[in-house]
């Protein structure tokens, strides 16, 4: 292989996700292993524009694999959406002699990378870093497994209270327009149901579900709800139940930002390490403007234009498993 | 010792707290060890009235020391506040031959126990089970240490995101009119401040605190807030900051019910085990109408009338430690 | 579908694995959902022979999804390897009217199931429950992901000490003749190397690895070792290093049985729930003598004769990722 | 207060303990808060001799409160036991203008501090950092609560396997000649017994204990053993049981170094923060050669000569609680 890339920059962009540090570590070390120089760029595209750039050595990424968040910090950057912003970014890359970029982030971050790559003919490789697992071209994303486990562990705690008091809990989780995280969390935590945007919830379904849950054992119930305009969110559903089923002792819990943090799980650390090494391999192969994906446990290169946010289909099998295993 | 107690009932009442199961286990086994029979009463005073009572053997409490919540379940019971309710409760005790009660719960539960004990001349021993640690006569309560650690672990996760995005977080924790839990949580989690009901927060103090936090490092800040009318809660404080300091990227997290659950910590399991054994010892000594307290690491008997909710004084030392260690 | 199975038995056999309870729960509820009766058989084949059999209702498996171990307990059973033992087992099935079995366990347990199934023409479906992930026909097994995370979390703790004291640690993990768990754990925990039976370790490789690790940063190193005659185990490797490199401060840690326990991860709970539901589905489809596998995230039926212990090939990609990401 | 201390050094020495970082953080910030300069000294006395000293600012200790181990690293140092070594150490202090030291460590480290302080008339304040909780003059030490919880969590995992297989486990924990940690761990984890050096274990006692444990429920048993010549350690006890009670399925687990690591608990973080602030307060008050202790939840100053390793008396109450609660 005869790559022209002698020096790379690495940045994290968009919402933080557990495993980003493991990815930064692997990217840095794989680049150095292959004779490249590495520059850490702080605060995503914002730092690329404001020139917050620092050379990384192997020790720069020691003892970070287990840390949540991102040591490179992250930010949203409107200036990068302007031509002037991207011009400054490019000039900073030239100033440091950076030939190529590795961008770790979600849908928006990779789209921005695509525009920048085309405009200035820069090789850019993306890594999918988002807890939502809502990107095309990869079976899973860095951060998803940790968020899933974090939600489940919170649910395990809430179950203690729900069971002791025989209450009905509506627990709201992240995921915007994507119920994948909520559905899997519901199965993992033994919840009665997941109310997700992909499935329209008729009033009778809610009623049926509650009655089933309580008829079964007079015991507790937990229902996971995706934060979303479509579902209405946990608070609205709880209000409705309180009005229509005043006999139920209803509570709401909104998990919020703790879902993004925490030490990454083994799956996320391994995934991030594999993807980080693969990103440098891709640059060595003169790949450009691809996201590293994982398909059937094999590394895959996914052109940016395909790696956009997807409407992941909700698996009927998973819906069935949730319904049956919680009777 | 020549105790008249041959048979006891044990119940949990009020909000659940981690360690209640460890207490039930110790009460049950200490009673059996001393030749008594033991009856588990379900759903607190409610089950005493509705006769949900079951004999317990040593195996009934196997493998529960590590479980959050309470296997006896808990409920609030308005009927027990009536004379008729307590009469039925007493009749059910007689029906099962129960001579004495061990009641595990908070302020309200122990007050109810005191009324019942006096009315029917029943020996009752209370154990302080509440995450708020707001009872007189004991240095700590069953559940407090676990709740403290649960909040801290949630804060550790939120810090990942706060640091990565350089945000200001207001995190709301339980504690009603008692800032003890919030203040200790703030120290343990390295937060910048705790806004608690015991201390009136002037606008300038909030401003000063925020400026200090951000001036220091331009990095993240976390502020713990007790849910309370006095503090206004996290949401209100965040709104004020957004208006007055629009440059800050403010977020709110309300930890909610997960603070009550989870496997108890070592301190809570040991405390509950010691108190459970001590409750039976107290009955053997013909003590009655006392709460088991812990003072300077020694078991103490506290008359119910002293074991009421206290306005725990906020330690100036702890306030100083929080202020200094977060500069 | 017109299945003849009206009543099933479920048992766990061999070494316990986290997620077995989630599988028992799903099997029980899916069977009841489909109109079958369910019998829990205690202590694996041993309880089938000694008739430790109890009917299960949906509530029998409430609140167990989060528990490690197996509520049905498990045992090794030599008597089941005899014709007489299996005859008694069969007679007990007939006594309870059990038409079919779901067996949750590893290689040996499924092999025994195959023999029994053929001998008495009983429909048996197996679920792969083992932390070693060493079965053919399935990408992963129930318990593997939890064990991986348990090892990683232990390594995170050991790293604190290793780093503080700048020591070299050899940490021994389970896996017998299969280094899959050790290799993945090493990547996830940021260890320097995994010494596994599939790769013969020449003296010079060990030397090189140690020198590299220490040359890099003079800091700590952690090496994972599979317990195995081939690798010699952690203790032997440490002895060799102490002799040949007396300058290193070497320590050994043998993780032992804690690797098998603990609350299952989300992946293991979801996998177990899916497989449990699929097991009943397979019986409804008149499948028999198959193990439920998962291939490319889809449920698969694997004939018992193929579902034997495999010599899983060690992925060159993973070896490369470990080597590069720990420079 | 009119202290002569303008500049301090802080170091960690001896075995690492969780919470040391929280102590370093509090010491550093309290010193800066009071107008002092602060120097971090690496690798304990070793770094003081080899001049591995670096000025610390408030940001030097950001985001470390939650970390196990010690960012200052630690080492044992024989050279400091020599006059020549201490002379070099003193010269390095003078070179940096360091007036006083804060030493975080156990018995040996504080003894060394005492010698050095007297020899060169340097104000030194010690903080008790050791998981063993075996120092006079303080109710508890930094690291003890975390180690207790780490052991308990490991026991929770081992219990899953012990219960599933109905085995007898001997689990060996740290503590040398001090059974305090083992006894408390046994109560917290619901073990049957703790075999500790303070109590001579007659053969009949072991026999009785095992028979009781198994007679009770035919179920699992866990026995905690302190690593010690007096107890013989877990391995020896297991061997004896295997010979004398071949009917029991015995296993051994030696927890080892993972007991020292891990993110500190709330109690340890709060204790370390309070003690760190108090150490600077003591220097401001011209205290010298004292260890900061905590007695009945109040900060106390303990002269070094009293703060030696103690033979902590084993509480008869705790032995009773263990015995009764595990019947």
Short mmCIF file of N, CA and C in Angstrom, two decimals, chain B residues 81-215:
data_model
loop_
_atom_site.label_atom_id
_atom_site.label_comp_id
_atom_site.label_asym_id
_atom_site.label_seq_id
_atom_site.Cartn_x
_atom_site.Cartn_y
_atom_site.Cartn_z
N UNK B 81 -54.92 5.23 60.17
CA UNK B 81 -55.03 6.46 60.95
C UNK B 81 -56.37 6.55 61.67
N UNK B 82 -57.24 5.59 61.40
CA UNK B 82 -58.54 5.58 62.09
C UNK B 82 -58.53 4.55 63.21
N UNK B 83 -59.34 4.78 64.21
CA UNK B 83 -59.44 3.82 65.32
C UNK B 83 -59.95 2.47 64.83
N UNK B 84 -60.90 2.52 63.92
CA UNK B 84 -61.45 1.27 63.40
C UNK B 84 -60.38 0.45 62.70
N UNK B 85 -59.56 1.13 61.93
CA UNK B 85 -58.48 0.45 61.22
C UNK B 85 -57.54 -0.23 62.19
N UNK B 86 -57.15 0.50 63.20
CA UNK B 86 -56.18 -0.07 64.15
C UNK B 86 -56.80 -1.23 64.95
N UNK B 87 -58.12 -1.14 65.18
CA UNK B 87 -58.79 -2.24 65.88
C UNK B 87 -58.72 -3.54 65.06
N UNK B 88 -59.01 -3.41 63.77
CA UNK B 88 -58.90 -4.59 62.91
C UNK B 88 -57.47 -5.12 62.90
N UNK B 89 -56.54 -4.20 62.83
CA UNK B 89 -55.12 -4.60 62.83
C UNK B 89 -54.80 -5.41 64.09
N UNK B 90 -55.28 -4.91 65.22
CA UNK B 90 -55.00 -5.59 66.48
C UNK B 90 -55.63 -6.98 66.52
N UNK B 91 -56.86 -7.05 65.99
CA UNK B 91 -57.53 -8.35 65.97
C UNK B 91 -56.79 -9.37 65.10
N UNK B 92 -56.23 -8.89 64.00
CA UNK B 92 -55.44 -9.81 63.16
C UNK B 92 -54.18 -10.27 63.88
N UNK B 93 -53.59 -9.39 64.65
CA UNK B 93 -52.42 -9.81 65.42
C UNK B 93 -52.80 -10.92 66.39
N UNK B 94 -53.92 -10.70 67.08
CA UNK B 94 -54.38 -11.73 68.04
C UNK B 94 -54.67 -13.05 67.35
N UNK B 95 -55.32 -12.94 66.18
CA UNK B 95 -55.66 -14.16 65.44
C UNK B 95 -54.42 -15.02 65.17
N UNK B 96 -53.30 -14.36 64.83
CA UNK B 96 -52.07 -15.10 64.55
C UNK B 96 -51.21 -15.30 65.79
N UNK B 97 -51.66 -14.80 66.91
CA UNK B 97 -50.86 -14.92 68.12
C UNK B 97 -49.60 -14.07 68.12
N UNK B 98 -49.65 -12.95 67.39
CA UNK B 98 -48.48 -12.08 67.32
C UNK B 98 -48.45 -11.15 68.54
N UNK B 99 -47.36 -11.25 69.32
CA UNK B 99 -47.25 -10.47 70.56
C UNK B 99 -46.65 -9.08 70.36
N UNK B 100 -45.82 -8.96 69.34
CA UNK B 100 -45.04 -7.73 69.20
C UNK B 100 -44.76 -7.47 67.72
N UNK B 101 -44.43 -6.23 67.42
CA UNK B 101 -44.16 -5.86 66.03
C UNK B 101 -42.77 -5.24 65.88
N UNK B 102 -42.16 -5.48 64.72
CA UNK B 102 -41.00 -4.70 64.31
C UNK B 102 -41.41 -3.95 63.05
N UNK B 103 -41.36 -2.63 63.13
CA UNK B 103 -41.80 -1.77 62.03
C UNK B 103 -40.59 -1.08 61.40
N UNK B 104 -40.40 -1.29 60.10
CA UNK B 104 -39.28 -0.68 59.40
C UNK B 104 -39.81 0.43 58.51
N UNK B 105 -39.42 1.67 58.78
CA UNK B 105 -39.93 2.77 57.96
C UNK B 105 -39.43 4.12 58.43
N UNK B 106 -40.04 5.16 57.93
CA UNK B 106 -39.60 6.51 58.24
C UNK B 106 -40.42 7.16 59.34
N UNK B 107 -40.34 8.45 59.38
CA UNK B 107 -41.01 9.27 60.38
C UNK B 107 -42.49 8.92 60.57
N UNK B 108 -43.24 8.97 59.49
CA UNK B 108 -44.68 8.74 59.58
C UNK B 108 -45.00 7.35 60.08
N UNK B 109 -44.26 6.37 59.59
CA UNK B 109 -44.51 4.98 59.96
C UNK B 109 -44.27 4.76 61.44
N UNK B 110 -43.21 5.39 61.97
CA UNK B 110 -42.89 5.21 63.38
C UNK B 110 -43.88 5.96 64.27
N UNK B 111 -44.35 7.10 63.79
CA UNK B 111 -45.38 7.82 64.55
C UNK B 111 -46.64 6.98 64.66
N UNK B 112 -47.04 6.39 63.55
CA UNK B 112 -48.20 5.49 63.56
C UNK B 112 -47.99 4.33 64.53
N UNK B 113 -46.77 3.80 64.53
CA UNK B 113 -46.45 2.69 65.44
C UNK B 113 -46.64 3.11 66.89
N UNK B 114 -46.21 4.34 67.19
CA UNK B 114 -46.32 4.83 68.57
C UNK B 114 -47.77 4.91 69.02
N UNK B 115 -48.63 5.42 68.16
CA UNK B 115 -50.05 5.51 68.50
C UNK B 115 -50.64 4.13 68.76
N UNK B 116 -50.35 3.21 67.86
CA UNK B 116 -50.88 1.85 67.93
C UNK B 116 -50.38 1.15 69.20
N UNK B 117 -49.10 1.32 69.48
CA UNK B 117 -48.48 0.68 70.64
C UNK B 117 -49.15 1.14 71.93
N UNK B 118 -49.40 2.43 72.03
CA UNK B 118 -50.01 2.95 73.24
C UNK B 118 -51.46 2.51 73.39
N UNK B 119 -52.15 2.50 72.27
CA UNK B 119 -53.57 2.18 72.28
C UNK B 119 -53.83 0.76 72.75
N UNK B 120 -53.00 -0.17 72.28
CA UNK B 120 -53.26 -1.58 72.57
C UNK B 120 -52.19 -2.22 73.45
N UNK B 121 -51.30 -1.40 73.95
CA UNK B 121 -50.26 -1.91 74.83
C UNK B 121 -49.45 -3.06 74.20
N UNK B 122 -49.05 -2.81 72.97
CA UNK B 122 -48.25 -3.79 72.22
C UNK B 122 -46.79 -3.35 72.23
N UNK B 123 -45.86 -4.26 72.48
CA UNK B 123 -44.46 -3.88 72.31
C UNK B 123 -44.14 -3.71 70.82
N UNK B 124 -43.68 -2.54 70.46
CA UNK B 124 -43.27 -2.29 69.08
C UNK B 124 -41.87 -1.71 69.08
N UNK B 125 -41.03 -2.26 68.20
CA UNK B 125 -39.70 -1.69 68.00
C UNK B 125 -39.61 -1.22 66.55
N UNK B 126 -39.09 -0.03 66.36
CA UNK B 126 -38.97 0.53 65.02
C UNK B 126 -37.54 0.49 64.52
N UNK B 127 -37.39 0.35 63.18
CA UNK B 127 -36.08 0.52 62.56
C UNK B 127 -36.18 1.69 61.58
N UNK B 128 -35.20 2.58 61.59
CA UNK B 128 -35.28 3.75 60.71
C UNK B 128 -34.91 3.38 59.28
N UNK B 129 -35.90 3.30 58.42
CA UNK B 129 -35.66 2.95 57.01
C UNK B 129 -36.10 4.10 56.12
N UNK B 130 -35.18 4.91 55.67
CA UNK B 130 -35.48 6.03 54.78
C UNK B 130 -34.20 6.56 54.18
N UNK B 131 -34.24 6.90 52.91
CA UNK B 131 -33.02 7.39 52.26
C UNK B 131 -32.69 8.81 52.69
N UNK B 132 -33.64 9.51 53.33
CA UNK B 132 -33.43 10.92 53.61
C UNK B 132 -32.52 11.19 54.81
N UNK B 133 -32.34 10.20 55.67
CA UNK B 133 -31.52 10.36 56.87
C UNK B 133 -31.95 11.59 57.67
N UNK B 134 -33.24 11.66 57.92
CA UNK B 134 -33.80 12.85 58.57
C UNK B 134 -34.52 12.52 59.88
N UNK B 135 -34.03 11.49 60.58
CA UNK B 135 -34.67 11.13 61.84
C UNK B 135 -33.77 11.50 63.01
N UNK B 136 -34.39 11.99 64.06
CA UNK B 136 -33.67 12.23 65.30
C UNK B 136 -33.24 10.93 65.94
N UNK B 137 -32.17 10.97 66.69
CA UNK B 137 -31.82 9.83 67.53
C UNK B 137 -30.95 8.80 66.86
N UNK B 138 -30.63 9.00 65.60
CA UNK B 138 -29.74 8.05 64.93
C UNK B 138 -28.83 8.82 63.97
N UNK B 139 -27.57 8.41 63.94
CA UNK B 139 -26.63 9.11 63.05
C UNK B 139 -26.95 8.85 61.59
N UNK B 140 -27.49 7.68 61.31
CA UNK B 140 -27.80 7.37 59.92
C UNK B 140 -28.97 6.40 59.86
N UNK B 141 -29.58 6.32 58.70
CA UNK B 141 -30.76 5.48 58.51
C UNK B 141 -30.51 4.46 57.41
N UNK B 142 -31.27 3.39 57.45
CA UNK B 142 -31.15 2.33 56.44
C UNK B 142 -31.58 2.88 55.08
N UNK B 143 -30.70 2.85 54.12
CA UNK B 143 -31.02 3.32 52.77
C UNK B 143 -30.27 4.58 52.38
N UNK B 144 -29.83 5.33 53.37
CA UNK B 144 -29.17 6.59 53.06
C UNK B 144 -27.88 6.40 52.27
N UNK B 145 -27.02 5.48 52.72
CA UNK B 145 -25.72 5.32 52.07
C UNK B 145 -25.89 4.84 50.62
N UNK B 146 -26.87 3.98 50.39
CA UNK B 146 -27.10 3.51 49.02
C UNK B 146 -27.59 4.64 48.13
N UNK B 147 -28.53 5.42 48.62
CA UNK B 147 -29.04 6.54 47.82
C UNK B 147 -27.91 7.52 47.50
N UNK B 148 -27.06 7.76 48.47
CA UNK B 148 -25.92 8.64 48.27
C UNK B 148 -25.02 8.13 47.13
N UNK B 149 -24.74 6.85 47.16
CA UNK B 149 -23.90 6.26 46.11
C UNK B 149 -24.61 6.21 44.76
N UNK B 150 -25.91 5.97 44.78
CA UNK B 150 -26.65 5.95 43.52
C UNK B 150 -26.62 7.33 42.86
N UNK B 151 -26.84 8.35 43.65
CA UNK B 151 -26.79 9.71 43.11
C UNK B 151 -25.38 9.99 42.57
N UNK B 152 -24.38 9.64 43.33
CA UNK B 152 -23.00 9.87 42.91
C UNK B 152 -22.67 9.17 41.60
N UNK B 153 -23.13 7.94 41.47
CA UNK B 153 -22.85 7.20 40.23
C UNK B 153 -23.58 7.84 39.05
N UNK B 154 -24.78 8.33 39.27
CA UNK B 154 -25.47 9.05 38.20
C UNK B 154 -24.72 10.32 37.84
N UNK B 155 -24.22 11.02 38.85
CA UNK B 155 -23.45 12.24 38.61
C UNK B 155 -22.17 11.93 37.84
N UNK B 156 -21.55 10.80 38.15
CA UNK B 156 -20.34 10.42 37.41
C UNK B 156 -20.65 10.28 35.92
N UNK B 157 -21.81 9.74 35.61
CA UNK B 157 -22.19 9.62 34.21
C UNK B 157 -22.50 10.99 33.60
N UNK B 158 -23.23 11.80 34.33
CA UNK B 158 -23.59 13.12 33.82
C UNK B 158 -22.33 13.96 33.62
N UNK B 159 -21.34 13.78 34.50
CA UNK B 159 -20.11 14.53 34.35
C UNK B 159 -19.43 14.25 33.00
N UNK B 160 -19.50 13.00 32.55
CA UNK B 160 -18.92 12.67 31.25
C UNK B 160 -19.47 13.58 30.17
N UNK B 161 -20.78 13.73 30.17
CA UNK B 161 -21.43 14.57 29.17
C UNK B 161 -21.19 16.05 29.45
N UNK B 162 -21.27 16.43 30.70
CA UNK B 162 -21.06 17.83 31.07
C UNK B 162 -19.66 18.29 30.65
N UNK B 163 -18.67 17.44 30.89
CA UNK B 163 -17.29 17.77 30.55
C UNK B 163 -17.08 17.78 29.05
N UNK B 164 -17.64 16.80 28.37
CA UNK B 164 -17.43 16.72 26.93
C UNK B 164 -18.04 17.90 26.21
N UNK B 165 -19.18 18.37 26.70
CA UNK B 165 -19.88 19.49 26.06
C UNK B 165 -19.64 20.81 26.77
N UNK B 166 -18.92 20.82 27.90
CA UNK B 166 -18.68 22.02 28.68
C UNK B 166 -19.99 22.73 29.05
N UNK B 167 -20.84 21.93 29.64
CA UNK B 167 -22.15 22.43 30.01
C UNK B 167 -22.29 22.67 31.50
N UNK B 168 -23.33 23.39 31.84
CA UNK B 168 -23.74 23.58 33.23
C UNK B 168 -24.98 22.73 33.49
N UNK B 169 -24.87 21.81 34.42
CA UNK B 169 -26.00 20.94 34.73
C UNK B 169 -26.59 21.27 36.10
N UNK B 170 -27.90 21.37 36.15
CA UNK B 170 -28.61 21.36 37.43
C UNK B 170 -29.24 19.98 37.59
N UNK B 171 -28.86 19.30 38.65
CA UNK B 171 -29.35 17.95 38.88
C UNK B 171 -30.19 17.93 40.15
N UNK B 172 -31.44 17.51 40.00
CA UNK B 172 -32.35 17.53 41.15
C UNK B 172 -32.40 16.17 41.84
N UNK B 173 -32.22 16.21 43.16
CA UNK B 173 -32.25 14.97 43.94
C UNK B 173 -33.35 15.03 45.00
N UNK B 174 -33.67 13.87 45.53
CA UNK B 174 -34.69 13.78 46.58
C UNK B 174 -34.20 14.44 47.86
N UNK B 175 -35.15 14.61 48.79
CA UNK B 175 -34.75 15.13 50.09
C UNK B 175 -35.73 16.13 50.68
N UNK B 176 -36.77 16.45 49.92
CA UNK B 176 -37.79 17.37 50.43
C UNK B 176 -37.22 18.58 51.17
N UNK B 177 -37.42 18.59 52.45
CA UNK B 177 -36.99 19.78 53.17
C UNK B 177 -35.64 19.57 53.85
N UNK B 178 -34.93 18.60 53.36
CA UNK B 178 -33.70 18.21 54.01
C UNK B 178 -32.58 18.14 53.00
N UNK B 179 -31.60 18.99 53.11
CA UNK B 179 -30.53 19.06 52.13
C UNK B 179 -29.33 18.18 52.43
N UNK B 180 -29.46 17.35 53.46
CA UNK B 180 -28.33 16.52 53.90
C UNK B 180 -27.82 15.63 52.78
N UNK B 181 -28.75 14.94 52.12
CA UNK B 181 -28.40 14.03 51.03
C UNK B 181 -27.76 14.80 49.87
N UNK B 182 -28.34 15.95 49.54
CA UNK B 182 -27.82 16.74 48.42
C UNK B 182 -26.42 17.27 48.71
N UNK B 183 -26.20 17.74 49.92
CA UNK B 183 -24.90 18.31 50.26
C UNK B 183 -23.81 17.24 50.22
N UNK B 184 -24.09 16.10 50.81
CA UNK B 184 -23.10 15.02 50.78
C UNK B 184 -22.89 14.50 49.36
N UNK B 185 -23.95 14.41 48.60
CA UNK B 185 -23.82 13.97 47.20
C UNK B 185 -22.96 14.93 46.41
N UNK B 186 -23.11 16.20 46.68
CA UNK B 186 -22.35 17.21 45.95
C UNK B 186 -20.85 17.06 46.23
N UNK B 187 -20.51 16.84 47.49
CA UNK B 187 -19.09 16.63 47.82
C UNK B 187 -18.59 15.37 47.14
N UNK B 188 -19.36 14.30 47.24
CA UNK B 188 -18.91 13.01 46.70
C UNK B 188 -18.77 13.03 45.19
N UNK B 189 -19.58 13.84 44.53
CA UNK B 189 -19.53 13.81 43.07
C UNK B 189 -18.71 14.94 42.49
N UNK B 190 -18.09 15.72 43.34
CA UNK B 190 -17.26 16.81 42.83
C UNK B 190 -18.07 17.91 42.17
N UNK B 191 -19.31 18.08 42.61
CA UNK B 191 -20.14 19.15 42.06
C UNK B 191 -19.66 20.51 42.57
N UNK B 192 -20.08 21.55 41.90
CA UNK B 192 -19.66 22.90 42.29
C UNK B 192 -20.42 23.41 43.51
N UNK B 193 -21.67 23.00 43.62
CA UNK B 193 -22.48 23.53 44.71
C UNK B 193 -23.70 22.67 44.95
N UNK B 194 -24.28 22.85 46.13
CA UNK B 194 -25.54 22.21 46.45
C UNK B 194 -26.51 23.32 46.85
N UNK B 195 -27.64 23.36 46.19
CA UNK B 195 -28.64 24.37 46.54
C UNK B 195 -29.71 23.66 47.34
N UNK B 196 -29.75 23.96 48.63
CA UNK B 196 -30.54 23.18 49.58
C UNK B 196 -31.46 24.09 50.37
N UNK B 197 -32.57 23.52 50.86
CA UNK B 197 -33.57 24.37 51.49
C UNK B 197 -33.08 25.06 52.76
N UNK B 198 -32.11 24.47 53.45
CA UNK B 198 -31.68 25.05 54.71
C UNK B 198 -30.98 26.40 54.51
N UNK B 199 -30.50 26.64 53.33
CA UNK B 199 -29.75 27.87 53.09
C UNK B 199 -30.50 28.70 52.06
N UNK B 200 -30.85 29.90 52.45
CA UNK B 200 -31.56 30.70 51.44
C UNK B 200 -30.55 31.14 50.41
N UNK B 201 -30.94 31.00 49.17
CA UNK B 201 -30.02 31.29 48.08
C UNK B 201 -30.39 32.65 47.49
N UNK B 202 -29.56 33.62 47.72
CA UNK B 202 -29.78 34.94 47.14
C UNK B 202 -29.32 34.90 45.69
N UNK B 203 -29.91 35.76 44.91
CA UNK B 203 -29.58 35.77 43.49
C UNK B 203 -28.09 35.95 43.27
N UNK B 204 -27.48 36.80 44.05
CA UNK B 204 -26.06 37.07 43.84
C UNK B 204 -25.20 35.84 44.11
N UNK B 205 -25.64 35.04 45.06
CA UNK B 205 -24.88 33.81 45.33
C UNK B 205 -24.90 32.88 44.13
N UNK B 206 -26.07 32.72 43.53
CA UNK B 206 -26.15 31.88 42.35
C UNK B 206 -25.23 32.43 41.26
N UNK B 207 -25.32 33.72 41.04
CA UNK B 207 -24.50 34.35 40.01
C UNK B 207 -23.02 34.13 40.30
N UNK B 208 -22.64 34.36 41.53
CA UNK B 208 -21.26 34.23 41.91
C UNK B 208 -20.76 32.80 41.67
N UNK B 209 -21.59 31.88 42.09
CA UNK B 209 -21.23 30.47 41.95
C UNK B 209 -21.03 30.10 40.49
N UNK B 210 -21.92 30.55 39.65
CA UNK B 210 -21.80 30.19 38.24
C UNK B 210 -20.55 30.83 37.64
N UNK B 211 -20.35 32.06 37.94
CA UNK B 211 -19.17 32.74 37.39
C UNK B 211 -17.88 32.08 37.87
N UNK B 212 -17.84 31.77 39.13
CA UNK B 212 -16.66 31.08 39.66
C UNK B 212 -16.43 29.77 38.93
N UNK B 213 -17.49 29.01 38.79
CA UNK B 213 -17.37 27.70 38.15
C UNK B 213 -16.85 27.81 36.75
N UNK B 214 -17.33 28.77 36.01
CA UNK B 214 -16.93 28.88 34.62
C UNK B 214 -15.64 29.65 34.47
N UNK B 215 -15.40 30.59 35.34
CA UNK B 215 -14.18 31.37 35.24
C UNK B 215 -12.99 30.46 35.43
#
